[in-house]
Coordinates of C-alpha atoms in Angstrom, one line a residue:
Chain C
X1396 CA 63.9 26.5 54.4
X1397 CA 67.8 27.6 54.1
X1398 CA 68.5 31.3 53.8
X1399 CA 71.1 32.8 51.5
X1400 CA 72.3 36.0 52.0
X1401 CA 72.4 38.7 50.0
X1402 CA 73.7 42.4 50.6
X1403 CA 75.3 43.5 47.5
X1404 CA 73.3 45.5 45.1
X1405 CA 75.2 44.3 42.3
X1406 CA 74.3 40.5 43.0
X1407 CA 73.3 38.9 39.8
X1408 CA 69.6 37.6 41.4
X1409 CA 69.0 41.0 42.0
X1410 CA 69.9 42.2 38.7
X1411 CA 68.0 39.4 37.3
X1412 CA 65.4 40.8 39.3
X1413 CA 65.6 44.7 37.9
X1414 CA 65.3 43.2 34.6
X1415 CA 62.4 41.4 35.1
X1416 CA 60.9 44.4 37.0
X1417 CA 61.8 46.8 34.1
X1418 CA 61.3 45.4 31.0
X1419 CA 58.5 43.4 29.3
X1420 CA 61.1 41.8 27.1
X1421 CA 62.9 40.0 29.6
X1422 CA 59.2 38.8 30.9
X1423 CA 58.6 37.4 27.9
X1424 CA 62.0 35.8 27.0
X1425 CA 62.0 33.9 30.5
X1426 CA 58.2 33.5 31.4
X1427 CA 58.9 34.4 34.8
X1428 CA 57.8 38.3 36.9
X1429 CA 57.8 40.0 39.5
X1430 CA 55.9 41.0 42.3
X1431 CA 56.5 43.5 45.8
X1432 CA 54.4 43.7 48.9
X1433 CA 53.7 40.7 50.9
X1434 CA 50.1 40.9 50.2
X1435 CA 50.5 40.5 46.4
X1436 CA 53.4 37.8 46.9
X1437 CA 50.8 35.5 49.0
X1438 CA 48.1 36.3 47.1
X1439 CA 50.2 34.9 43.7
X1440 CA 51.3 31.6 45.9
X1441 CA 48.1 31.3 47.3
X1442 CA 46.1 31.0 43.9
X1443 CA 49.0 28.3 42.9
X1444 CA 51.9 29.7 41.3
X1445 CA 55.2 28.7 41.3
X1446 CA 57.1 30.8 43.3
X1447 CA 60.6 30.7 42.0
X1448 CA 62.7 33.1 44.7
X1449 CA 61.2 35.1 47.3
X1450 CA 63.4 37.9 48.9
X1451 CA 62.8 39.7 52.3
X1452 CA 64.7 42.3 54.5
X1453 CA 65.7 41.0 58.6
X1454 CA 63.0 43.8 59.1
X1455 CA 59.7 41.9 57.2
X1456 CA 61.1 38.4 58.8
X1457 CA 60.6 39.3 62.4
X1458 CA 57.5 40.7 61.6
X1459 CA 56.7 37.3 60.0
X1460 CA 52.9 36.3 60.5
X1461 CA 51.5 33.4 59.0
X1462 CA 51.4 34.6 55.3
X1463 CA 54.7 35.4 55.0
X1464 CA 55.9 31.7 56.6
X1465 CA 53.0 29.9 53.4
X1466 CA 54.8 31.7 50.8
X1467 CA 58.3 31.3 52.2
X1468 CA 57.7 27.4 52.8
X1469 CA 56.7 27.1 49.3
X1470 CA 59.3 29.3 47.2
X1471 CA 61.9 27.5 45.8
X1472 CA 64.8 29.4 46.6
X1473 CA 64.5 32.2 49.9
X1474 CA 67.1 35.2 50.3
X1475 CA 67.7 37.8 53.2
X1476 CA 68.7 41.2 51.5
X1477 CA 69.9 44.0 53.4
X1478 CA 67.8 47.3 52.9
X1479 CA 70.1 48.8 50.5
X1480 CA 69.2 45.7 48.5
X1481 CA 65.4 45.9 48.7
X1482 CA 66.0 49.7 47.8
X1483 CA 67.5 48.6 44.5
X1484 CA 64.5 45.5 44.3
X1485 CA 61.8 48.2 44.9
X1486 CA 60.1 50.4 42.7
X1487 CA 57.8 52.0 45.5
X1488 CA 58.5 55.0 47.7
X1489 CA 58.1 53.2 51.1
X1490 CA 59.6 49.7 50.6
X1491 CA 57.3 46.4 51.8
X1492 CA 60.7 44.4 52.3
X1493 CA 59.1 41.1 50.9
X1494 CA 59.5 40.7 46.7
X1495 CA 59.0 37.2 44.8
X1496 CA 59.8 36.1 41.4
X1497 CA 57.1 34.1 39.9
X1498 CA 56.1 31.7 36.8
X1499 CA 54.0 33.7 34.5
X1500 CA 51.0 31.3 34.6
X1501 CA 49.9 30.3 31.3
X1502 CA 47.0 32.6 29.7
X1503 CA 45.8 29.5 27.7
X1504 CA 43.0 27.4 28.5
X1505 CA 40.3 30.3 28.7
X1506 CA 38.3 31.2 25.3
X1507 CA 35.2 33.6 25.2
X1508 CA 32.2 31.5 25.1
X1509 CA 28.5 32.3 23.7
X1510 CA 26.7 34.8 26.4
X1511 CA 29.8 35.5 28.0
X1512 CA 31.0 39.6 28.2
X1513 CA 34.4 40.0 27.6
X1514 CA 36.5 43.4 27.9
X1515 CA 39.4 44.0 24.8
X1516 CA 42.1 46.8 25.7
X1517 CA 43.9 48.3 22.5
X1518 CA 47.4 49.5 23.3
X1519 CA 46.8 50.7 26.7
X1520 CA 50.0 52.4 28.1
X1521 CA 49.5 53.3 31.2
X1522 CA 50.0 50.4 33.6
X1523 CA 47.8 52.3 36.2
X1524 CA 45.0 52.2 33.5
X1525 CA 45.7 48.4 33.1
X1526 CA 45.1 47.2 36.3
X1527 CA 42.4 49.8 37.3
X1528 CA 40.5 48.2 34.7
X1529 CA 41.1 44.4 36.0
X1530 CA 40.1 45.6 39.1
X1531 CA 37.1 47.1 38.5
X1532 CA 36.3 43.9 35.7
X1533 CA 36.6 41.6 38.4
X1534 CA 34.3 43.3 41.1
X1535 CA 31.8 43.4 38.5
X1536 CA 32.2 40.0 37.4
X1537 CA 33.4 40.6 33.6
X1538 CA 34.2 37.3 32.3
X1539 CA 37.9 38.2 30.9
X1540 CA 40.4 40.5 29.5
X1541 CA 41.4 40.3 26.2
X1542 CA 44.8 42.6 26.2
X1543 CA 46.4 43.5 22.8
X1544 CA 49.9 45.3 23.1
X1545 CA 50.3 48.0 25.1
X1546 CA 51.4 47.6 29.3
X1547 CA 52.0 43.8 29.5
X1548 CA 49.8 41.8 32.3
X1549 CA 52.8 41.1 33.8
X1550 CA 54.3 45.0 34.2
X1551 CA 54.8 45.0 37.9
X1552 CA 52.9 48.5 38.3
X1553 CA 49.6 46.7 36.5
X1554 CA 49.9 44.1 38.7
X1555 CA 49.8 46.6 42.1
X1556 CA 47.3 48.8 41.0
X1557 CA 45.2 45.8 40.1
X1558 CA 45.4 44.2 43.5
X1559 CA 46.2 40.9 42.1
X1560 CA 43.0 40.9 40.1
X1561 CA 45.4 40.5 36.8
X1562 CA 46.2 37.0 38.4
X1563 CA 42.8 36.3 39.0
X1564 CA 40.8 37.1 36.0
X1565 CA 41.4 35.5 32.7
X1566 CA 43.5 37.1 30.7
X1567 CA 43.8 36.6 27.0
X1568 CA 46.5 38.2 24.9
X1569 CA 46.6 39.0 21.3
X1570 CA 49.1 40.7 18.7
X1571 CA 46.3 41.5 16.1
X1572 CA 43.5 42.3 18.1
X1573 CA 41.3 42.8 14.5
X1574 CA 42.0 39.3 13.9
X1575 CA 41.1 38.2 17.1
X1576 CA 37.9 40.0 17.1
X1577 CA 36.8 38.8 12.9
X1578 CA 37.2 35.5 14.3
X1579 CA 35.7 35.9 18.3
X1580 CA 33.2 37.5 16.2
X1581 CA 30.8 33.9 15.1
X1582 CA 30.4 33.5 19.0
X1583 CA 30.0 37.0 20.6
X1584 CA 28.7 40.3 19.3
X1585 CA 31.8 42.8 18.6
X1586 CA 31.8 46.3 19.7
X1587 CA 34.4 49.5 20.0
X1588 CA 34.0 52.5 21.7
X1589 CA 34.4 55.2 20.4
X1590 CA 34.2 59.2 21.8
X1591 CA 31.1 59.7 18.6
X1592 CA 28.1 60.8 19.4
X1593 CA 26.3 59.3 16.2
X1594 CA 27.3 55.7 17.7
X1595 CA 24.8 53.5 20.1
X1596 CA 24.3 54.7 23.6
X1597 CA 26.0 52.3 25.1
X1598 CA 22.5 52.6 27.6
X1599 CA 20.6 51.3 24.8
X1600 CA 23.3 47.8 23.5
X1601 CA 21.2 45.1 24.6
X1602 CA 24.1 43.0 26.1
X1603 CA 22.1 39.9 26.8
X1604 CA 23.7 37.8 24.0
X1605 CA 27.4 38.5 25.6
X1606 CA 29.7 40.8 24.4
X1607 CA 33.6 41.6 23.0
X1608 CA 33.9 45.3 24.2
X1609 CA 36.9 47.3 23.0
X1610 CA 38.4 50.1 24.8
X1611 CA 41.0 52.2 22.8
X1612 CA 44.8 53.7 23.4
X1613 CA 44.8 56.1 26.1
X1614 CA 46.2 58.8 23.4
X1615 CA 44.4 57.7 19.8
X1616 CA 41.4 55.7 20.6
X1617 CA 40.6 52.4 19.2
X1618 CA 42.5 51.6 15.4
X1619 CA 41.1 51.9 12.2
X1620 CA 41.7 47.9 11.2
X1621 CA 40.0 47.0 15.0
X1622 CA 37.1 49.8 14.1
X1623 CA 36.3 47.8 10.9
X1624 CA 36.6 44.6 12.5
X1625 CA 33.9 45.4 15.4
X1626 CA 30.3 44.7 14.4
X1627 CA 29.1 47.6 15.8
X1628 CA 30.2 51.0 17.5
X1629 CA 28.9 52.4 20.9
X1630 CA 29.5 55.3 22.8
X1631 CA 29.3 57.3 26.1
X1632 CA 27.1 60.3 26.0
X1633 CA 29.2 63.5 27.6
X1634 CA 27.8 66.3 28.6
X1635 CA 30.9 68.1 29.3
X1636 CA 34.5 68.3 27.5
X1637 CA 34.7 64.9 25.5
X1638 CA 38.3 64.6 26.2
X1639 CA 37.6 64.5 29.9
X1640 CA 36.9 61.2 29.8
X1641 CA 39.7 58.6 30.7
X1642 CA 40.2 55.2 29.9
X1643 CA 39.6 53.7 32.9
X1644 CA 36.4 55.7 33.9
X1645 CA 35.4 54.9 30.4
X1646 CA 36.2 51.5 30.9
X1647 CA 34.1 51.1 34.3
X1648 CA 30.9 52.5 32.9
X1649 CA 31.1 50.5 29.7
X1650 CA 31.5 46.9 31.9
X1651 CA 29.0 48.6 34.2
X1652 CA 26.5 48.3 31.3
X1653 CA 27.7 45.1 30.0
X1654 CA 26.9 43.3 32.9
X1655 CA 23.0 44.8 33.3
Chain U
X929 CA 56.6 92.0 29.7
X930 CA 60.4 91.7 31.6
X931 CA 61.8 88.7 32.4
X932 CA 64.1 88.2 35.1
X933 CA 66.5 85.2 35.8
X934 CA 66.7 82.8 38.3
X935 CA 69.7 80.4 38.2
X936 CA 69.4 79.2 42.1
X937 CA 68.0 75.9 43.6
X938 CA 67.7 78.3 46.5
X939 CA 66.9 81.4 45.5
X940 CA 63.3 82.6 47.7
X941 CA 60.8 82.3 44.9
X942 CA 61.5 78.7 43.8
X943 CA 61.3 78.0 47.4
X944 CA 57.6 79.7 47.7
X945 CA 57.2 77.5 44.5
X946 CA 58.4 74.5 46.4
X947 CA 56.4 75.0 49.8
X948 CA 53.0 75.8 47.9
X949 CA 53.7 72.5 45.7
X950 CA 54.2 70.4 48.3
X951 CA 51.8 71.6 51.8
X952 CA 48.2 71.8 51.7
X953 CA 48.7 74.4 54.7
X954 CA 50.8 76.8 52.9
X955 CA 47.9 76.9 50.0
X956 CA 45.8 77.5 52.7
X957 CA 48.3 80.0 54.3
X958 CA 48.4 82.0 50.9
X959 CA 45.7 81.3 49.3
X960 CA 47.5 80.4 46.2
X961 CA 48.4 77.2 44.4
X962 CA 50.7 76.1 41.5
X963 CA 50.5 74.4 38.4
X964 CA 52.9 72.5 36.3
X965 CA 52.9 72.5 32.1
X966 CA 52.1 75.3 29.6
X967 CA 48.5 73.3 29.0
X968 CA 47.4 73.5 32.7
X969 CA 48.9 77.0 33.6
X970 CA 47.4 78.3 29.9
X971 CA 44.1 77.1 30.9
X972 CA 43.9 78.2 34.1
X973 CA 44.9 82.0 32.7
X974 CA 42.7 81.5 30.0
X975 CA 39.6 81.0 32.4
X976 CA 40.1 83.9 34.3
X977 CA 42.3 83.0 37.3
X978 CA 44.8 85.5 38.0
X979 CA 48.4 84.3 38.0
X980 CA 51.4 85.8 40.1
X981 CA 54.3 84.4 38.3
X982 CA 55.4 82.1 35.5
X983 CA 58.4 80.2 35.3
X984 CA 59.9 79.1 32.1
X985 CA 62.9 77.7 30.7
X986 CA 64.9 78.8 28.2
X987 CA 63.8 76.0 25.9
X988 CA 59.9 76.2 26.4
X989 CA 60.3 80.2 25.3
X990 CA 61.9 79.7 22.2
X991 CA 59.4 77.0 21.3
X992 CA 57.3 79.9 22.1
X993 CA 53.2 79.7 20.9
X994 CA 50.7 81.2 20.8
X995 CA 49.2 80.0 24.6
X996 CA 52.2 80.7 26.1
X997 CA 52.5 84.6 25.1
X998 CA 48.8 85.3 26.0
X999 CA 50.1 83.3 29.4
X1000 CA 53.7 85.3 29.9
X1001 CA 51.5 88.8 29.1
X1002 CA 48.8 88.3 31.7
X1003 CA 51.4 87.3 34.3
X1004 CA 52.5 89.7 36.9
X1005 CA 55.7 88.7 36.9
X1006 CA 57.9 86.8 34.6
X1007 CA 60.9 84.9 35.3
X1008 CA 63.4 82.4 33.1
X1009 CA 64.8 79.4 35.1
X1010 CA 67.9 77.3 34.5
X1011 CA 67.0 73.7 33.9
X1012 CA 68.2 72.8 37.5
X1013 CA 65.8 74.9 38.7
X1014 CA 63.1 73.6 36.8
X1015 CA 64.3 70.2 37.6
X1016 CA 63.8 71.3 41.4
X1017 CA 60.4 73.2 40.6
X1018 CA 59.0 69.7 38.8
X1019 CA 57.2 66.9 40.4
X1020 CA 57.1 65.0 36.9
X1021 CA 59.6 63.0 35.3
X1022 CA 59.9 65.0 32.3
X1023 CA 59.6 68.4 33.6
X1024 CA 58.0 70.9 30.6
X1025 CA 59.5 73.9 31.1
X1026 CA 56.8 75.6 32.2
X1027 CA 55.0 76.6 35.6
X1028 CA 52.7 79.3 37.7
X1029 CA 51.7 80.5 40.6
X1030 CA 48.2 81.4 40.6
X1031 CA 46.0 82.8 43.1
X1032 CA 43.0 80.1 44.5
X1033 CA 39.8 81.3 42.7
X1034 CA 36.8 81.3 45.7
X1035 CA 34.6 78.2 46.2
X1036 CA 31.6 80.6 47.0
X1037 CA 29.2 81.8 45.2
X1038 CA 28.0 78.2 44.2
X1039 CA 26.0 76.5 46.1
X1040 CA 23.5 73.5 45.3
X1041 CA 20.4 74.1 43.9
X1042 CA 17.3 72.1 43.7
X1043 CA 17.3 68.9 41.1
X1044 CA 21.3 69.3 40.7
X1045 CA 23.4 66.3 41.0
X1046 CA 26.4 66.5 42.9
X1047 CA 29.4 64.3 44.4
X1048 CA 30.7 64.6 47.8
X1049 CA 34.2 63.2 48.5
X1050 CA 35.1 62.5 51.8
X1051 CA 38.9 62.4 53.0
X1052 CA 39.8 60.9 49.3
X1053 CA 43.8 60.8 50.4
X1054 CA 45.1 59.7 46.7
X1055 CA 45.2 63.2 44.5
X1056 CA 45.0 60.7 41.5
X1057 CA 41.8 59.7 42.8
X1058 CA 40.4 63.3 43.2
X1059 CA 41.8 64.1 39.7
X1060 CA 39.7 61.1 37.8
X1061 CA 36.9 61.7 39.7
X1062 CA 36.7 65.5 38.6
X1063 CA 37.9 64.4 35.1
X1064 CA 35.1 62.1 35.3
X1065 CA 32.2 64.6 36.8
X1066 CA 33.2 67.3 33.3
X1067 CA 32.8 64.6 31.0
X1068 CA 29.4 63.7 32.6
X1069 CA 27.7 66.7 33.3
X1070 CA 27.6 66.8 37.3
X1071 CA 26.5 69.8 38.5
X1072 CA 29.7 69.8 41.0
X1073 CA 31.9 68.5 43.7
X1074 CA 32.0 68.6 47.4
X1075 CA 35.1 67.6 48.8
X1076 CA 35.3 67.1 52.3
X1077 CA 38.5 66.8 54.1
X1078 CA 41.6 64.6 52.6
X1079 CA 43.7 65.9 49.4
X1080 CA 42.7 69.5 48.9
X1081 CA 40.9 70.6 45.4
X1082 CA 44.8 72.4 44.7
X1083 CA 47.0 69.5 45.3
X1084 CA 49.0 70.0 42.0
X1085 CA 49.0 66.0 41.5
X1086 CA 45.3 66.1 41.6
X1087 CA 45.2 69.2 39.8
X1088 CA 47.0 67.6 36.7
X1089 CA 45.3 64.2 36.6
X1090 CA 42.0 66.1 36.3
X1091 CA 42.9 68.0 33.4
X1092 CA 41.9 71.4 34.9
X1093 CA 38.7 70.5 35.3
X1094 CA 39.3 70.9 39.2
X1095 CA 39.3 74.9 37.5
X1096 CA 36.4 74.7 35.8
X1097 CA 34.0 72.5 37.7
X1098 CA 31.8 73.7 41.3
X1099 CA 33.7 72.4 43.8
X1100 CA 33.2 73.2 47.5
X1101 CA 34.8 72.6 50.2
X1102 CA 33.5 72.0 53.8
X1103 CA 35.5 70.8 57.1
X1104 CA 31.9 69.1 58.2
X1105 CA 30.2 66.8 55.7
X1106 CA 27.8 65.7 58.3
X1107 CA 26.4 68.5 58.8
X1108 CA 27.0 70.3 55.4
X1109 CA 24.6 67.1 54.1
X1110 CA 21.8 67.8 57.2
X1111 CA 21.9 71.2 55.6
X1112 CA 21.6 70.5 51.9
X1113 CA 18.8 67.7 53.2
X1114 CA 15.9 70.2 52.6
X1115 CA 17.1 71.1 49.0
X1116 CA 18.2 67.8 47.6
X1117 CA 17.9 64.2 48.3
X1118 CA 20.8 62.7 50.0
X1119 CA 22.8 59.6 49.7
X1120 CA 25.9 57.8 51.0
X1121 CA 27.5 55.2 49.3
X1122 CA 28.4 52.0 50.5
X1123 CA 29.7 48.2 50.0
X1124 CA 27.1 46.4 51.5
X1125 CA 24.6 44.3 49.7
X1126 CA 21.9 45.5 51.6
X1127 CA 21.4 48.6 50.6
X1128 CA 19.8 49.7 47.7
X1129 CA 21.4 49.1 44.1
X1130 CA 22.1 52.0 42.5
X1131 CA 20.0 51.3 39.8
X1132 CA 17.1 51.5 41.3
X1133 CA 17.6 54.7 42.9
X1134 CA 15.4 57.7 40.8
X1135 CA 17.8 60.5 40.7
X1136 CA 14.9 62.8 39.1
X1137 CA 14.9 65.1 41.6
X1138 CA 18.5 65.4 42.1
X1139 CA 21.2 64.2 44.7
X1140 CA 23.9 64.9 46.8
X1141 CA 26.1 61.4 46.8
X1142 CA 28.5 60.6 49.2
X1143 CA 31.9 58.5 48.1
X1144 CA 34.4 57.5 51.1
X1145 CA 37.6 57.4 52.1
X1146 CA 39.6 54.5 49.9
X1147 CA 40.4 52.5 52.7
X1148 CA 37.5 53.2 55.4
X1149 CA 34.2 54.2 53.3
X1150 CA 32.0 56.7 54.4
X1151 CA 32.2 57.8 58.2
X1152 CA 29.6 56.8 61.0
X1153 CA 28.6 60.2 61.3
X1154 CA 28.1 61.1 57.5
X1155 CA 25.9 57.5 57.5
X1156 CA 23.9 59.1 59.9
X1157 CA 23.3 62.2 58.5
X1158 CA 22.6 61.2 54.9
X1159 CA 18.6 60.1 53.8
X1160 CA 19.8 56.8 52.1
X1161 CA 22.2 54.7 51.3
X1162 CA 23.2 53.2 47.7
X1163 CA 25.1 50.6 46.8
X1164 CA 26.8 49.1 43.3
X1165 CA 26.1 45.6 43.2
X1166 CA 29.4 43.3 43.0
X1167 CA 29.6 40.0 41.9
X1168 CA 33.6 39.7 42.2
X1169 CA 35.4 40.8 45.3
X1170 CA 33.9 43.7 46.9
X1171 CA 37.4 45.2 47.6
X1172 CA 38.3 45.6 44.3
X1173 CA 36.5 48.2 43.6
X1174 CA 38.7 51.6 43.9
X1175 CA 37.5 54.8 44.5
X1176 CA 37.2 56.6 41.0
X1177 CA 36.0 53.6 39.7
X1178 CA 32.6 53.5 42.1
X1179 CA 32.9 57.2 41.6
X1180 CA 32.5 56.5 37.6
X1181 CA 29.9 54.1 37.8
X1182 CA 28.1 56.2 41.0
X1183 CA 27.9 59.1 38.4
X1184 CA 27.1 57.0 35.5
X1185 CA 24.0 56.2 37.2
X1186 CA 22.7 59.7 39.0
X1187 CA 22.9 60.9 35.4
X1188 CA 20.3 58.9 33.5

């Protein structure tokens, strides 16, 4: 592979980069995001795909190492940046000095199936939240994400704190989550949760006929039109302050039940 | 109450601020810690903790409230910052206006009891971590928190991801988990958690009489020595990848489970 250079931080790649980094609009108008951190760019190549540019500082190049040569070998265009650069590219404190640009793989292909126990996030802002929850879905062995609005799964800091798990997992996306759940609705049972202590236990939900969980906005809880749309409601005793519950830790126990 | 002005980046008591913000040994030097926000520092006066100073700017006083006058008269002393020195005093974003100094209220005076359920937390470096967990332990009634080396129960990062309930909740400290959990052996069963398949799934543990249970480090697990010391060991059965299972998240589920 052929090297370019690049040590201005006003280079149009590396603009084109910031965008993509930045904004879930310019991920959706080009299908393409980014990632930082060698272990998450291999990781991405390694499960098979399309690495479009991959950019690394003189620094992570001598370091080299097998993984780094896999993903360099099959990107499609490679550039050196100086460390200003990979400042600009980074949104870390400590800079890795590796970065790709990848094809957003396509989320189609997977649909919830009878017996299967799927996990629905409403509007769920915080990208820490988002991939804390894939994380934690995929060590348990949840069969998919259904994701409606909210942190995109592309948002580069979902994609860190989820350790590539958000590449991993299947990942459904909807704009009408209600919709999505009237109509998932003739093939799995439909539940919200909700911070009520008059709903179901979630302890005593028998799960065994798969699931559709939804977990609400961080702020507001799940929606009116989704709470309507859910056959049923269930909840996580508290003991303490209700509000001290957040929606990851939420999220954990609930998929920790589903899956008993 | 008086206020006085403070216009300087430099001026001694934003650098006091700055030093107890940002060293765990100057909180231990001082014994006192800071908080950030009119919600935190409110509820920190509000339960009893007695507070040294409180900064404010211009704009969070004439927004005024009810919580923050009950907060400016209990102070000691009272001071108005510029915005650059809040700016300098914030380790948010979106600084609010609004911070303390408050002295550290003593760990002693708890100490475990017979059929209580408590989490130990050794060398937990990410103060997001400590901060869910303790969010998490509030919402579900554990009886409190032994933190054992790593981010210290003032870090003001952990401190604000746990809501206050750092404040509220029992936490110890001790510099010896080892032999803090040989101790608490004859009062309450002990357990260390770990990833290995081996050992015995969570939910088949009887917590009935209580527990002391051990989460490690994010990127080591529990230590040799606190292995040793601790009666049994407990695991959360994975069916994903056994890595991707963070800290707070285990913590969650960990909980979850020595609650039933």
């Amino acid at each position: 592979m052929k090297f370019q250079t690049i040590e201005s931080r006003q280079n149009e790649r590396v603009r084109a980069f910031c965008r993509l980094r930045d904004t879930a609009a310019e991920r959706k108008k080009t299908g393409l995001f980014v990632l930082e951190g060698l272990r998450l760019c291999a990781d991405c190549a390694e499960s098979g795909i399309p690495v479009e540019a991959v950019f690394c500082t003189e620094a992570a190049k001598a370091k080299g190492g097998a993984r780094l040569g896999t993903l360099l070998a099959g990107a499609k265009a490679v550039f050196t940046v100086s460390e200003p650069v990979a400042e600009r590219l980074s949104d870390t404190v400590t800079p890795q000095g590796v970065f790709c640009i990848a094809k957003q793989p396509p989320a189609a292909g997977f649909a919830p199936k009878r017996g299967e126990r799927w996990l629905a996030l409403e509007r769920i802002q915080n990208p820490q939240n988002l991939g804390a929850v894939s994380r934690t879905a995929e060590a348990l062995g949840i069969s998919g994400l259904l994701v409606a609005g909210g942190c995109d799964r592309f948002n580069p800091k979902a994609l860190r704190a989820s350790m590539g798990s958000l590449l991993r997992l299947p990942v459904l996306e909807t704009e009408n989550l209600a919709e999505t759940l009237t109509a998932l609705g003739g093939i799995l049972p439909t539940f919200a949760s909700v911070p009520d202590a008059a709903a179901t236990p979630v302890r005593d939900v028998d799960f065994s006929g798969g699931a559709v969980l939804v977990v609400g906005n961080e702020g507001n809880g799940v929606s009116d039109a989704v709470l309507e749309a859910a056959a049923a409601r269930v909840t996580i005793p508290m003991r303490g302050r209700a509000e001290s519950l957040n929606a990851a830790a939420a999220a954990a126990i609930l998929m920790w039940e589903m899956m008993q």
